[in-house]
Structures are given as structure tokens and as C-alpha cells.
PDB file of C-alpha atoms and ligand atoms in Angstrom:
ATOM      1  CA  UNK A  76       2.088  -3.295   5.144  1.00  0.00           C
ATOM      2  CA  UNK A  77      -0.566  -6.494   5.191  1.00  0.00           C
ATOM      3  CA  UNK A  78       1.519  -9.512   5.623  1.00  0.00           C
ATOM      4  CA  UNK A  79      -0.629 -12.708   4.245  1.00  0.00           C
ATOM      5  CA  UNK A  80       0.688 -15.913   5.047  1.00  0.00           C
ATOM      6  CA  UNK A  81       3.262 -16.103   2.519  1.00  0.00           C
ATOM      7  CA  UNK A  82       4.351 -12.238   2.257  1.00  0.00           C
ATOM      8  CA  UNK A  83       6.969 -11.039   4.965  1.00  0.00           C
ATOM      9  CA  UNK A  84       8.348  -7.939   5.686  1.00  0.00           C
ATOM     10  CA  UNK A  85      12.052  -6.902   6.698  1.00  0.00           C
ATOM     11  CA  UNK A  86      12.483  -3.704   7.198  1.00  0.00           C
ATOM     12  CA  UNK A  87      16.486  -3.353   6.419  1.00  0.00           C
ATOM     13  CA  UNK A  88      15.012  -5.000   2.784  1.00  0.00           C
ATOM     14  CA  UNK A  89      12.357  -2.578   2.644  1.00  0.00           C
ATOM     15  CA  UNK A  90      15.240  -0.036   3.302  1.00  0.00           C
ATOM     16  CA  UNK A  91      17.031  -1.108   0.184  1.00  0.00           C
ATOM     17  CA  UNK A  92      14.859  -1.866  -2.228  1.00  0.00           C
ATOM     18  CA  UNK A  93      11.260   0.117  -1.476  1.00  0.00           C
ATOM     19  CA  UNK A  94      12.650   3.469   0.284  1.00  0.00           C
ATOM     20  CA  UNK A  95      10.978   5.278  -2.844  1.00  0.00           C
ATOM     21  CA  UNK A  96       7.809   4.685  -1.881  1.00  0.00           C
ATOM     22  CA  UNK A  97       7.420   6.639   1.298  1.00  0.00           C
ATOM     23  CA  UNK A  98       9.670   9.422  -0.863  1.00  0.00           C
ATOM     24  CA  UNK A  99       7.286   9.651  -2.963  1.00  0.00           C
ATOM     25  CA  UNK A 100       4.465   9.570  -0.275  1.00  0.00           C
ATOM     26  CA  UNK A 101       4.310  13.805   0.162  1.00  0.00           C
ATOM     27  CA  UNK A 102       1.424  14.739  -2.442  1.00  0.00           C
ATOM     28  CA  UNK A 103      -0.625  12.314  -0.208  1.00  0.00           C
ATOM     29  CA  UNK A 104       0.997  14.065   2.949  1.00  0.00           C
ATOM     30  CA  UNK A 105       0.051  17.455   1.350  1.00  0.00           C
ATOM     31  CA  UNK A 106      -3.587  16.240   0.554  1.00  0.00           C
ATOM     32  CA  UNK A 107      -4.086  15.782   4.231  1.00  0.00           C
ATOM     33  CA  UNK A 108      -2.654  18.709   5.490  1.00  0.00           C
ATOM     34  CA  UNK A 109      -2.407  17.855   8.688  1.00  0.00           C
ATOM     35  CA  UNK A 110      -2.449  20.448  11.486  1.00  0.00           C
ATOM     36  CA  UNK A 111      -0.443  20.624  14.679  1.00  0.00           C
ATOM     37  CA  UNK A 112      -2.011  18.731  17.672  1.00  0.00           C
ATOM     38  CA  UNK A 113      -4.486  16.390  15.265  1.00  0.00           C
ATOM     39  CA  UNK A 114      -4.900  12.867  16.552  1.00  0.00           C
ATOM     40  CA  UNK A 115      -3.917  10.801  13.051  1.00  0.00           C
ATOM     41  CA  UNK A 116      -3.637   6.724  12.672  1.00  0.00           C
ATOM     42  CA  UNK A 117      -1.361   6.039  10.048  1.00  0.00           C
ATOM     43  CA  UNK A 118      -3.297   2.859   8.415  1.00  0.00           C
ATOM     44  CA  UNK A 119      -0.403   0.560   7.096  1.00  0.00           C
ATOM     45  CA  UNK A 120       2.528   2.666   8.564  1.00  0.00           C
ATOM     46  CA  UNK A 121       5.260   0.379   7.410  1.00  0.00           C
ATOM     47  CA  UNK A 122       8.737   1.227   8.714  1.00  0.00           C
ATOM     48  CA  UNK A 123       7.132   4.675   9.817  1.00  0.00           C
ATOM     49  CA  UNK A 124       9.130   6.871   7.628  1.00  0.00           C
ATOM     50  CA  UNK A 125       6.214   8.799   6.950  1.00  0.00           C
ATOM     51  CA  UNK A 126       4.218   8.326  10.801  1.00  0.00           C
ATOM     52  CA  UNK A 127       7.296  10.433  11.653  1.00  0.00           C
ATOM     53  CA  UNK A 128       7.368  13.433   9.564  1.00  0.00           C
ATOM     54  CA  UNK A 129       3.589  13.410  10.304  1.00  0.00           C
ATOM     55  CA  UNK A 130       4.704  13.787  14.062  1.00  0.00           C
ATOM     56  CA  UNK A 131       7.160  16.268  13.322  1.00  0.00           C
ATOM     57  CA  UNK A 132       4.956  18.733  12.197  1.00  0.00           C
ATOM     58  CA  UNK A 133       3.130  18.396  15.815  1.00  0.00           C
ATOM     59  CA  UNK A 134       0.321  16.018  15.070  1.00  0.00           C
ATOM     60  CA  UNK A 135      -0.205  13.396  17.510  1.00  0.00           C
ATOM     61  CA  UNK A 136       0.312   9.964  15.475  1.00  0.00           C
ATOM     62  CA  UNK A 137      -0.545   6.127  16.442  1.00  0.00           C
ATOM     63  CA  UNK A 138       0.862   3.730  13.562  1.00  0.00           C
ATOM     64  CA  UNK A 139      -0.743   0.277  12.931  1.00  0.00           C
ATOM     65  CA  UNK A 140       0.594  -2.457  10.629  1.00  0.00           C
ATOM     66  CA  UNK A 141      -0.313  -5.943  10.006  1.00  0.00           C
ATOM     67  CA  UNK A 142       3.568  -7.074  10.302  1.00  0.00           C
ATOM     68  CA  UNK A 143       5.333  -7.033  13.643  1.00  0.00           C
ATOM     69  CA  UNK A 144       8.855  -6.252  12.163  1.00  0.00           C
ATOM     70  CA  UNK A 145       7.880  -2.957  10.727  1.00  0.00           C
ATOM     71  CA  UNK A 146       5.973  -2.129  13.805  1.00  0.00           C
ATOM     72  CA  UNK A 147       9.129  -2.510  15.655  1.00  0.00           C
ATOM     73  CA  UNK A 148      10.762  -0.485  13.102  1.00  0.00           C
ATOM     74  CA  UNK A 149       8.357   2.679  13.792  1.00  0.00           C
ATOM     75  CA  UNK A 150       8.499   1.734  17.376  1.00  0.00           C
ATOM     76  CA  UNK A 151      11.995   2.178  17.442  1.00  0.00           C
ATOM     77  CA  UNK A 152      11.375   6.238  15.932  1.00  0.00           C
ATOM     78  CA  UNK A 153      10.095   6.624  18.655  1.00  0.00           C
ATOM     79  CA  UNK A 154       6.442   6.505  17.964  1.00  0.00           C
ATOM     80  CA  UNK A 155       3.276   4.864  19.090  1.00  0.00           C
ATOM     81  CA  UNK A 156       2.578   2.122  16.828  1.00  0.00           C
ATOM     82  CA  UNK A 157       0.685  -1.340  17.302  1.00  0.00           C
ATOM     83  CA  UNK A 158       0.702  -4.910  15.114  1.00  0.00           C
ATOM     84  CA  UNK A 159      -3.227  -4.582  13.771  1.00  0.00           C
ATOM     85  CA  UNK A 160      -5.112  -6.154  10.733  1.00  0.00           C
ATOM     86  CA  UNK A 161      -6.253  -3.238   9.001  1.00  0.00           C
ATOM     87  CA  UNK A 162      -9.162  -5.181   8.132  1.00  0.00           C
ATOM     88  CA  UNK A 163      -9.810  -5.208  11.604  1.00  0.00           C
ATOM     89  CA  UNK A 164      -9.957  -2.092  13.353  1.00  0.00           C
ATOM     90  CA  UNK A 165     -11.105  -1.744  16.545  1.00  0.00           C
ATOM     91  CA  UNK A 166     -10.253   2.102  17.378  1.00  0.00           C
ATOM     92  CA  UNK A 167     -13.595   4.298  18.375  1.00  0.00           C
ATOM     93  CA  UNK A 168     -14.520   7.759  17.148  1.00  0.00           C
ATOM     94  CA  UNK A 169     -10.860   8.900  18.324  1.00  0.00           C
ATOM     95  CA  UNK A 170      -9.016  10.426  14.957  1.00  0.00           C
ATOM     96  CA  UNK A 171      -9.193  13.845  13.071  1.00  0.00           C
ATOM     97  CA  UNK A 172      -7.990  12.043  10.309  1.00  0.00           C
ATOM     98  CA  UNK A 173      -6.843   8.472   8.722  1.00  0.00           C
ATOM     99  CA  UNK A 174      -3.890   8.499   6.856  1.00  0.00           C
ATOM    100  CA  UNK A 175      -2.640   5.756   4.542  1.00  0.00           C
ATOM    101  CA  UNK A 176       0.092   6.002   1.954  1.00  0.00           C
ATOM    102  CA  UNK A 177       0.836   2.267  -0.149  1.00  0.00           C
ATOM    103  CA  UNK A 178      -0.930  -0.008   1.916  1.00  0.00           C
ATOM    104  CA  UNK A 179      -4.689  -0.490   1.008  1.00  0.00           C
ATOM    105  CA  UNK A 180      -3.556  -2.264  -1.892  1.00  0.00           C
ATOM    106  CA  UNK A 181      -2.481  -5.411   0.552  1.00  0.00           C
ATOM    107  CA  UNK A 182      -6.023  -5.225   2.328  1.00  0.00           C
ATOM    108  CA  UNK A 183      -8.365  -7.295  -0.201  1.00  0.00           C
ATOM    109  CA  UNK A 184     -11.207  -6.929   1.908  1.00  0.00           C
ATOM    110  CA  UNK A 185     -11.882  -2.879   1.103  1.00  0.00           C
ATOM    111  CA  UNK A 186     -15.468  -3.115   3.029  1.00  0.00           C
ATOM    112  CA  UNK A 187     -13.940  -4.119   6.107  1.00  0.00           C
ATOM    113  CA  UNK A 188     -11.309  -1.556   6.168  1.00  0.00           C
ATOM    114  CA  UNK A 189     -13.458   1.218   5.305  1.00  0.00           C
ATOM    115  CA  UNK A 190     -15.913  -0.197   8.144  1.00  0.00           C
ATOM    116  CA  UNK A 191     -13.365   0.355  10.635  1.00  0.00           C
ATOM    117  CA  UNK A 192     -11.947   3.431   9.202  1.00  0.00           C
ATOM    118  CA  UNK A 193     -15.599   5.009   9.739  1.00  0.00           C
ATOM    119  CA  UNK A 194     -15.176   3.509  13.621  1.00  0.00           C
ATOM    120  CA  UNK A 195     -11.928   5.347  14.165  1.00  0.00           C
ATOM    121  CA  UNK A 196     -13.086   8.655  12.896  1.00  0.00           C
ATOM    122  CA  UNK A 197     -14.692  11.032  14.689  1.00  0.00           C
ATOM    123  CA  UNK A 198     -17.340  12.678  12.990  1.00  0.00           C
ATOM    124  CA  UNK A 199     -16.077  15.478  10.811  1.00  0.00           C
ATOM    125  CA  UNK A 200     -12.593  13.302  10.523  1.00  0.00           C
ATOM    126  CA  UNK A 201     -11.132  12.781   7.123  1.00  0.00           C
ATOM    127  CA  UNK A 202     -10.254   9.417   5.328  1.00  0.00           C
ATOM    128  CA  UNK A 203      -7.155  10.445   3.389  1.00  0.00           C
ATOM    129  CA  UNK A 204      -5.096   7.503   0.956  1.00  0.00           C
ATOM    130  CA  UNK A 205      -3.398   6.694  -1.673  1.00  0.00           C
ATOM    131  CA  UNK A 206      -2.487   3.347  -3.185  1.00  0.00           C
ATOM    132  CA  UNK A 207      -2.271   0.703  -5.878  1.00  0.00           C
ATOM    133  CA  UNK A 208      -5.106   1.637  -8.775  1.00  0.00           C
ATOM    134  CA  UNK A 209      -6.465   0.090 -11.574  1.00  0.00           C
ATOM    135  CA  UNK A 210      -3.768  -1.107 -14.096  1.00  0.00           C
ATOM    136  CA  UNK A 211      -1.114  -0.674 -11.471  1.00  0.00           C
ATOM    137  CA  UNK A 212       1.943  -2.964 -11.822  1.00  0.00           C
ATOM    138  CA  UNK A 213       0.230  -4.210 -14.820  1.00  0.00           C
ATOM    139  CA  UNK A 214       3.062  -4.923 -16.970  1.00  0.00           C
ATOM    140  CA  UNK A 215       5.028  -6.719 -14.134  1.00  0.00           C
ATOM    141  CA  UNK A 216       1.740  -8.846 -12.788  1.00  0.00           C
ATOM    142  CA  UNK A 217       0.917  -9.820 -16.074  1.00  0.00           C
ATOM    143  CA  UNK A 218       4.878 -11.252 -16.680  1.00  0.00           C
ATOM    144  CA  UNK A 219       4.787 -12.855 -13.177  1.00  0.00           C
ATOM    145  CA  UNK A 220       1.550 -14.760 -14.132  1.00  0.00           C
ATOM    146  CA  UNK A 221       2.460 -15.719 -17.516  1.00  0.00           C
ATOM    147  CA  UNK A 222       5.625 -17.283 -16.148  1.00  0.00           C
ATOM    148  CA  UNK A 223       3.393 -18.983 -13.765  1.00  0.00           C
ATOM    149  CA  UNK A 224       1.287 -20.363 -15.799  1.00  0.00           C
ATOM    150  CA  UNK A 225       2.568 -21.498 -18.740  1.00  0.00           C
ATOM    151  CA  UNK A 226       5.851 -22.462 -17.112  1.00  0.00           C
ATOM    152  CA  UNK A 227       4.776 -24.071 -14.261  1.00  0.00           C
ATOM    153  CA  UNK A 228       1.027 -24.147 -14.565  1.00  0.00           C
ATOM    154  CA  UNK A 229       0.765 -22.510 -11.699  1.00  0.00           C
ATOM    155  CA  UNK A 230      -2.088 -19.926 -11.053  1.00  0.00           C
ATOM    156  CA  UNK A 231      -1.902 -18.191  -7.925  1.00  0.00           C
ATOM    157  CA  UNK A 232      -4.601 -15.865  -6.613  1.00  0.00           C
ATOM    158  CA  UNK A 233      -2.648 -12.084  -7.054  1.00  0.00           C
ATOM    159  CA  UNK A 234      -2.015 -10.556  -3.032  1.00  0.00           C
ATOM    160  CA  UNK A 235      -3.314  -7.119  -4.189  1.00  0.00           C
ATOM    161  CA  UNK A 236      -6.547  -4.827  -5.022  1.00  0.00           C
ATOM    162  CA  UNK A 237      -6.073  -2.284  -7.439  1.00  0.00           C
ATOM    163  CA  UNK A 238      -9.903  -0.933  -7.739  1.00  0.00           C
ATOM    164  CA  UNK A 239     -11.239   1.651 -10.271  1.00  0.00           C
ATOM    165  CA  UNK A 240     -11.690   5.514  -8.474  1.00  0.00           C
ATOM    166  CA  UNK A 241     -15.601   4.723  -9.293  1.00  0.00           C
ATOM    167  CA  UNK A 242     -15.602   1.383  -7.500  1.00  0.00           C
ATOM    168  CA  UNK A 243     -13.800   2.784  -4.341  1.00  0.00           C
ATOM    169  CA  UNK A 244     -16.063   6.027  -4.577  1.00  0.00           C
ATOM    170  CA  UNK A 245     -19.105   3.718  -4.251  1.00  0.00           C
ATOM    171  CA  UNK A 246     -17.518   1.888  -1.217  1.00  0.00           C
ATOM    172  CA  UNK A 247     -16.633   4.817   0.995  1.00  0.00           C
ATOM    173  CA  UNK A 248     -19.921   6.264  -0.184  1.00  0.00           C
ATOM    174  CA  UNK A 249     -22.408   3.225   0.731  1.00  0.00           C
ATOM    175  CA  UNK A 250     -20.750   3.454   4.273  1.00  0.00           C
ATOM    176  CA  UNK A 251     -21.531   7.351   4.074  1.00  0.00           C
ATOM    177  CA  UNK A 252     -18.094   9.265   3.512  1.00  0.00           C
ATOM    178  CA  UNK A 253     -18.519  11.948   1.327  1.00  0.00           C
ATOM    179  CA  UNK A 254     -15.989  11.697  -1.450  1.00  0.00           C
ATOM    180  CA  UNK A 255     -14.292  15.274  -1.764  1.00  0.00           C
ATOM    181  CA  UNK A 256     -11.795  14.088  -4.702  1.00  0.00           C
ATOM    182  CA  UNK A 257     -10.535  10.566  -5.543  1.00  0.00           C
ATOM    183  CA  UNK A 258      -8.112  10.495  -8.769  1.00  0.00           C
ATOM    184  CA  UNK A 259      -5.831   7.627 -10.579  1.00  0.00           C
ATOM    185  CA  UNK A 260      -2.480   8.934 -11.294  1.00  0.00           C
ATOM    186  CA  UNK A 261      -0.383   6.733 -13.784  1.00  0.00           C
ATOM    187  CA  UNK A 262       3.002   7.362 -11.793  1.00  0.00           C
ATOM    188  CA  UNK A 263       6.003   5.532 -14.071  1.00  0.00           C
ATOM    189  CA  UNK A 264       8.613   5.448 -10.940  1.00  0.00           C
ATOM    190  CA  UNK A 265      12.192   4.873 -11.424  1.00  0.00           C
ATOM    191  CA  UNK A 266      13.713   1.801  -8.780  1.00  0.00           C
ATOM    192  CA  UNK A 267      16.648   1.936  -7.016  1.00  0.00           C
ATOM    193  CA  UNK A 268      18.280  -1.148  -8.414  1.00  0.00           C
ATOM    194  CA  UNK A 269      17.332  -4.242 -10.751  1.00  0.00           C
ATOM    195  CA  UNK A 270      13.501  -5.125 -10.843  1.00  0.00           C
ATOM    196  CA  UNK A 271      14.775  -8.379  -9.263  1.00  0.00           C
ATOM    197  CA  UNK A 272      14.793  -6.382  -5.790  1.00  0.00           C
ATOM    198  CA  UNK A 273      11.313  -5.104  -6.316  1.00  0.00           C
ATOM    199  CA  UNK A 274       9.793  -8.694  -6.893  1.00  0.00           C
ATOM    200  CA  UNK A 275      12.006 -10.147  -3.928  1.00  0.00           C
ATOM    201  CA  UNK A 276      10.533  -7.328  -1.823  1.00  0.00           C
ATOM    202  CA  UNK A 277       7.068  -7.071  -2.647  1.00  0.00           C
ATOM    203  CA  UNK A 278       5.952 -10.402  -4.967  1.00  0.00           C
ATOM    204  CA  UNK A 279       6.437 -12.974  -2.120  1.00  0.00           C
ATOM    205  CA  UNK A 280       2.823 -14.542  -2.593  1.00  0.00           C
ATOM    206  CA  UNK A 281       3.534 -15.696  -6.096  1.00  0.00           C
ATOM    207  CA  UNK A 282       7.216 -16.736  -5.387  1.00  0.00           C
ATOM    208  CA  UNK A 283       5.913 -19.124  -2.653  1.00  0.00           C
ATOM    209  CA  UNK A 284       4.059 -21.057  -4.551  1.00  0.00           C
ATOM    210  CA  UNK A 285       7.489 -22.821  -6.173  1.00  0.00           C
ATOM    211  CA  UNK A 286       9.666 -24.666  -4.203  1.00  0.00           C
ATOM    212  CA  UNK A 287      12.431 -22.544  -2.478  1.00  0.00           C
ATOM    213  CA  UNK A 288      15.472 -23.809  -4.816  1.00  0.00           C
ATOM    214  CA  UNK A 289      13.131 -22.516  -7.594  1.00  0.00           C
ATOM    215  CA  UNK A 290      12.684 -18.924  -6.816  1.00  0.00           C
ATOM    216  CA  UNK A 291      15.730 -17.674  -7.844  1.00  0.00           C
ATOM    217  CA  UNK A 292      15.232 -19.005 -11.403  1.00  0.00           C
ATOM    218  CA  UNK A 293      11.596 -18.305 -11.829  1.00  0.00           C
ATOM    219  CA  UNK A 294      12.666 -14.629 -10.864  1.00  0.00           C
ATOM    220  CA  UNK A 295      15.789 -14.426 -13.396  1.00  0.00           C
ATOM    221  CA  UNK A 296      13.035 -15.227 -15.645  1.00  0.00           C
ATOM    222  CA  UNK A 297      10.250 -12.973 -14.727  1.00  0.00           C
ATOM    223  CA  UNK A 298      13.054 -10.434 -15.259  1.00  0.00           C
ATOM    224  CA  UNK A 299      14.231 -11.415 -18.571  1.00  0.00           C
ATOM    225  CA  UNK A 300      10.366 -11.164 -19.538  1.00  0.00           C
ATOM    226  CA  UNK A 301      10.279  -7.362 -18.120  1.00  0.00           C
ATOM    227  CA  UNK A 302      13.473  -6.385 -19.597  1.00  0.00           C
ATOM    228  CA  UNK A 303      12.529  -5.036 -23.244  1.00  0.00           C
ATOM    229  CA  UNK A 304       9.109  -3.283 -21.425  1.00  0.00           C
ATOM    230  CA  UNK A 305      10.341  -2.076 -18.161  1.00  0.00           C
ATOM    231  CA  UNK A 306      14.557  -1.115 -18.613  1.00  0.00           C
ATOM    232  CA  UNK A 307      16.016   1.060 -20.476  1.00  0.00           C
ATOM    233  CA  UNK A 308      19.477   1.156 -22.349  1.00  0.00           C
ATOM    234  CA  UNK A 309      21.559   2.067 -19.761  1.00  0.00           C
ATOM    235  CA  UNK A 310      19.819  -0.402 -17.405  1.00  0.00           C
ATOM    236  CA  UNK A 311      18.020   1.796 -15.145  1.00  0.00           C
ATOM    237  CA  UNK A 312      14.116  -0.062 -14.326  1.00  0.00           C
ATOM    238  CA  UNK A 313      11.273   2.444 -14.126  1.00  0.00           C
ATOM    239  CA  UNK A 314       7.927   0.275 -12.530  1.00  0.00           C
ATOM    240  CA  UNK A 315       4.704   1.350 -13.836  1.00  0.00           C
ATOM    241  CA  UNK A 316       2.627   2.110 -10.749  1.00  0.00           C
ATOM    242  CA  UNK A 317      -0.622   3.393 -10.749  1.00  0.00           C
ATOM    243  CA  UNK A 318      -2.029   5.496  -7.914  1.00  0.00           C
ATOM    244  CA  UNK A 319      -5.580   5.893  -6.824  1.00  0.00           C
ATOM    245  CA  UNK A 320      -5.433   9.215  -4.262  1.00  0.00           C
ATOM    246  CA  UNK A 321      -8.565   9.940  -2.229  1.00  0.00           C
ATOM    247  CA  UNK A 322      -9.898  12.353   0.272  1.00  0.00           C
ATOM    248  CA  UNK A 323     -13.264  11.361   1.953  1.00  0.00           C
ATOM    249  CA  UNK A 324     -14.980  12.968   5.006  1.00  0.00           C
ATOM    250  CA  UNK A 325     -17.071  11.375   7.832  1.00  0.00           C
ATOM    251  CA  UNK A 326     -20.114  13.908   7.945  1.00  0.00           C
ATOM    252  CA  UNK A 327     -20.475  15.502  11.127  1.00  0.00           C
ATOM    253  CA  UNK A 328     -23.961  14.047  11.114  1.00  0.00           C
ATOM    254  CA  UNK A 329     -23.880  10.470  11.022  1.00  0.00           C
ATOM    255  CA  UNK A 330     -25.919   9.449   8.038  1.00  0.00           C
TER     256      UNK A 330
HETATM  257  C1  LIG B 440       2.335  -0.146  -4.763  1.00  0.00           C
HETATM  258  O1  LIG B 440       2.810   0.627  -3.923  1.00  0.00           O
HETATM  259  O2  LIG B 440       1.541   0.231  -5.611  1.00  0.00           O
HETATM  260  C2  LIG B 440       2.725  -1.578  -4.755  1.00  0.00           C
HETATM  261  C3  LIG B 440       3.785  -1.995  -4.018  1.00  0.00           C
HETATM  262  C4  LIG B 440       4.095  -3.315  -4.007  1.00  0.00           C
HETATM  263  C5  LIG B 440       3.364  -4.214  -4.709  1.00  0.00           C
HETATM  264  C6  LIG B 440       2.315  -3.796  -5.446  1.00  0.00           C
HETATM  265  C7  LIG B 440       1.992  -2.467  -5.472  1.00  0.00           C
END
């Protein structure tokens, strides 16, 4: 998770309303394939629901996350896991591989990451994602903004980077990874409850920009707005996420 000023995490919400997202985390997983007794970082491990099947299958994991509260949360697995910026790294050619499942998308400064990604890996180690692509959460950003703006004329600077595969292939490729396969995956993906829960969890740097006593209207709205796109009949919510799965290498010879 990146927590900006104005986006927090809680890990019992997380829980609740976002558990489908490291569910859905094991093509990513599988793209890695780790092997037993690898050193991996887990860029952006959240609660560490994924840091910990990583472990189980005998790879040596250390977890960083911008927010304390989720660190605690993997912490409390049992793992190794530190409050970092993922923006800035400071590990040094110490990682087979870095693993990140849903959290690049918070880190708006993609050179800097990628920078200390390269740090972290030793040479030969692989750079393995996935996360928010182009057009992800379209449909819900674009009803968020509208309400925004021509309700409150409000425009507020979106929290996340959804980049196109060729923009992100140029990126890991000016700092010298060699691209093996980068894809975006239009993944439709059911929630677990009323989009309300979603935009609670995750759209915290647009809420914040009304005053508290606001929210809850501005977010009745947004929903209203999503309803004929994003429910069906029998009121189940299906998001439409976007992924953008990549795995790079670090050359054995530095370039
Ligand atoms: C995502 O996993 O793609 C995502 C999650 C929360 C907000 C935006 C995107």
C-alpha cells in the first residue's frame, strides 16, 4: 500500500472490503515462480496475505509498505516486514527477485521505484508485478470526478498511475531491465459488498477534499452514478479493473 497524506490504511477494513485482491494475486504469484530458499521483497506487501504464502513455499521474504498499520499486520504473520516508501528504496544488490502484486499503482513516481528496484536486485534478479493499467477503474474514476466537479467544483489530482504496457516497458528498459513479457489484462472483478465499501477503502484522496459531514453524501452519490454501469439486477457490483502484469530481468551484466 502507498499511504499519501490523505489515504489511510486499516487493515480489519482492508479485510472486509479488499480481501479479493490478494485472492486474486496467484497468476502474478505463478509468473514469479518462486523457488525454495530465494531472498524476495514483497514491494507494497499490504496486510501480507500474499508475503506469506510466498514464505510458505520456503522462500525467504522481507515485506515493505508505505503504511505502518499493514506493516504491523504482516508483522504479526510472523514475517519480516518494514514501514518503507517504495519510492525510496534503499536495499543493495540483496534479492533474487521483487515481487509486487496491487501496489505500484499508489507509487506516482514509477522512475524512482524502478531506480530502487534495480538497487535491490542482484544481477540476474527478476522484477515481477502486477497492478493498476491503463483504463483501470475507469468507469468509477470518471463518476468520482464528475461528481467532483460539477457538484462541488472540486478537481482533485487522482492518487493513482495506471500507465500503458509500452510506457512502463520503456521505463524498466531505459534503467536496463530486459522486459521478458508485460501484458494489460481487462479483469471485470466481482466485490464483496456495495461499491460504497470499495470507495471508502481505496478512494480516500478524493473523499478528503469535502468536509467530513460531506463524505457520506458525496459517496451515496458517486454510487447512484455507478449503479446502471457497474451493478447488476440482483445487486451484486463487479469493478472494472485493469491489470498491467510484467516480468523484467536485471542482466547479469550491468548495462
Ligand atoms: C487496483 O488494485 O487496481 C486498485 C485498487 C484500488 C484503487 C485503485 C486501483
Amino acid at each position: 500500500m502507498y499511504s499519501s497524506n490523505t489515504q489511510h490504511w486499516n487493515p480489519e477494513q482492508y479485510a472486509k472490503h479488499a480481501r479479493f485482491v490478494s485472492d486474486l494475486g496467484m497468476p502474478v504469484v505463478k509468473l514469479l515462480s518462486p523457488q525454495s530458499g530465494e531472498r524476495i521483497l514483497d514491494l507494497g506487501c499490504g496486510d501480507g496475505a500474499l508475503t506469506i504464502k510466498l514464505a510458505a513455499l520456503g522462500c525467504q521474504l522481507v515485506g515493505v509498505d508505505s503504511s505502518e498499520e499493514m506493516v504491523s499486520a504482516t508483522k504479526a504473520l510472523g514475517l519480516d516486514a518494514y514501514t518503507v516508501n517504495g519510492q525510496s528504496l534503499k536495499f543493495t544488490d540483496e534479492f533474487d527477485a521483487v515481487f509486487s502484486n496491487a501496489a505500484l499503482h499508489w507509487m506516482k513516481k514509477p522512475k524512482a521505484v524502478i531506480n530502487g528496484v534495480w538497487r535491490a536486485l542482484k544481477p540476474g534478479g527478476r522484477f515481477v508485478a502486477e497492478f493498476g493499467g491503463y483504463g483501470n477503474v475507469a468507469t468509477i474514476v470518471n463518476a468520482i470526478e464528475s461528481a467532483l466537479l460539477s457538484r462541488r467544483g472540486t478537481i482533485v489530482a487522482g492518487p493513482w498511475y495506471f500507465p500503458q504496457p509500452q510506457e512502463y516497458t520503456t521505463l524498466l528498459e531505459t534503467k536496463g531491465f530486459k522486459v521478458e513479457k508485460i501484458e494489460l489484462i481487462p479483469r471485470p472483478t466481482p466485490l464483496p459488498g456495495n461499491i460504497s465499501g470499495w470507495l471508502e477503502t481505496f478512494a480516500q484522496s478524493y473523499t478528503a477534499a469535502l468536509p467530513v459531514g460531506e463524505r457520506p453524501r458525496f459517496i451515496a452519490e458517486v454510487v447512484e452514478s455507478l449503479r446502471p454501469k457497474l451493478c447488476d439486477t440482483n445487486g451484486n457490483w463487479t469493478a472494472d479493473y485493469v491489470r498491467l502484469r510484467f516480468f523484467a530481468t536485471k542482466p547479469m551484466i550491468k548495462t
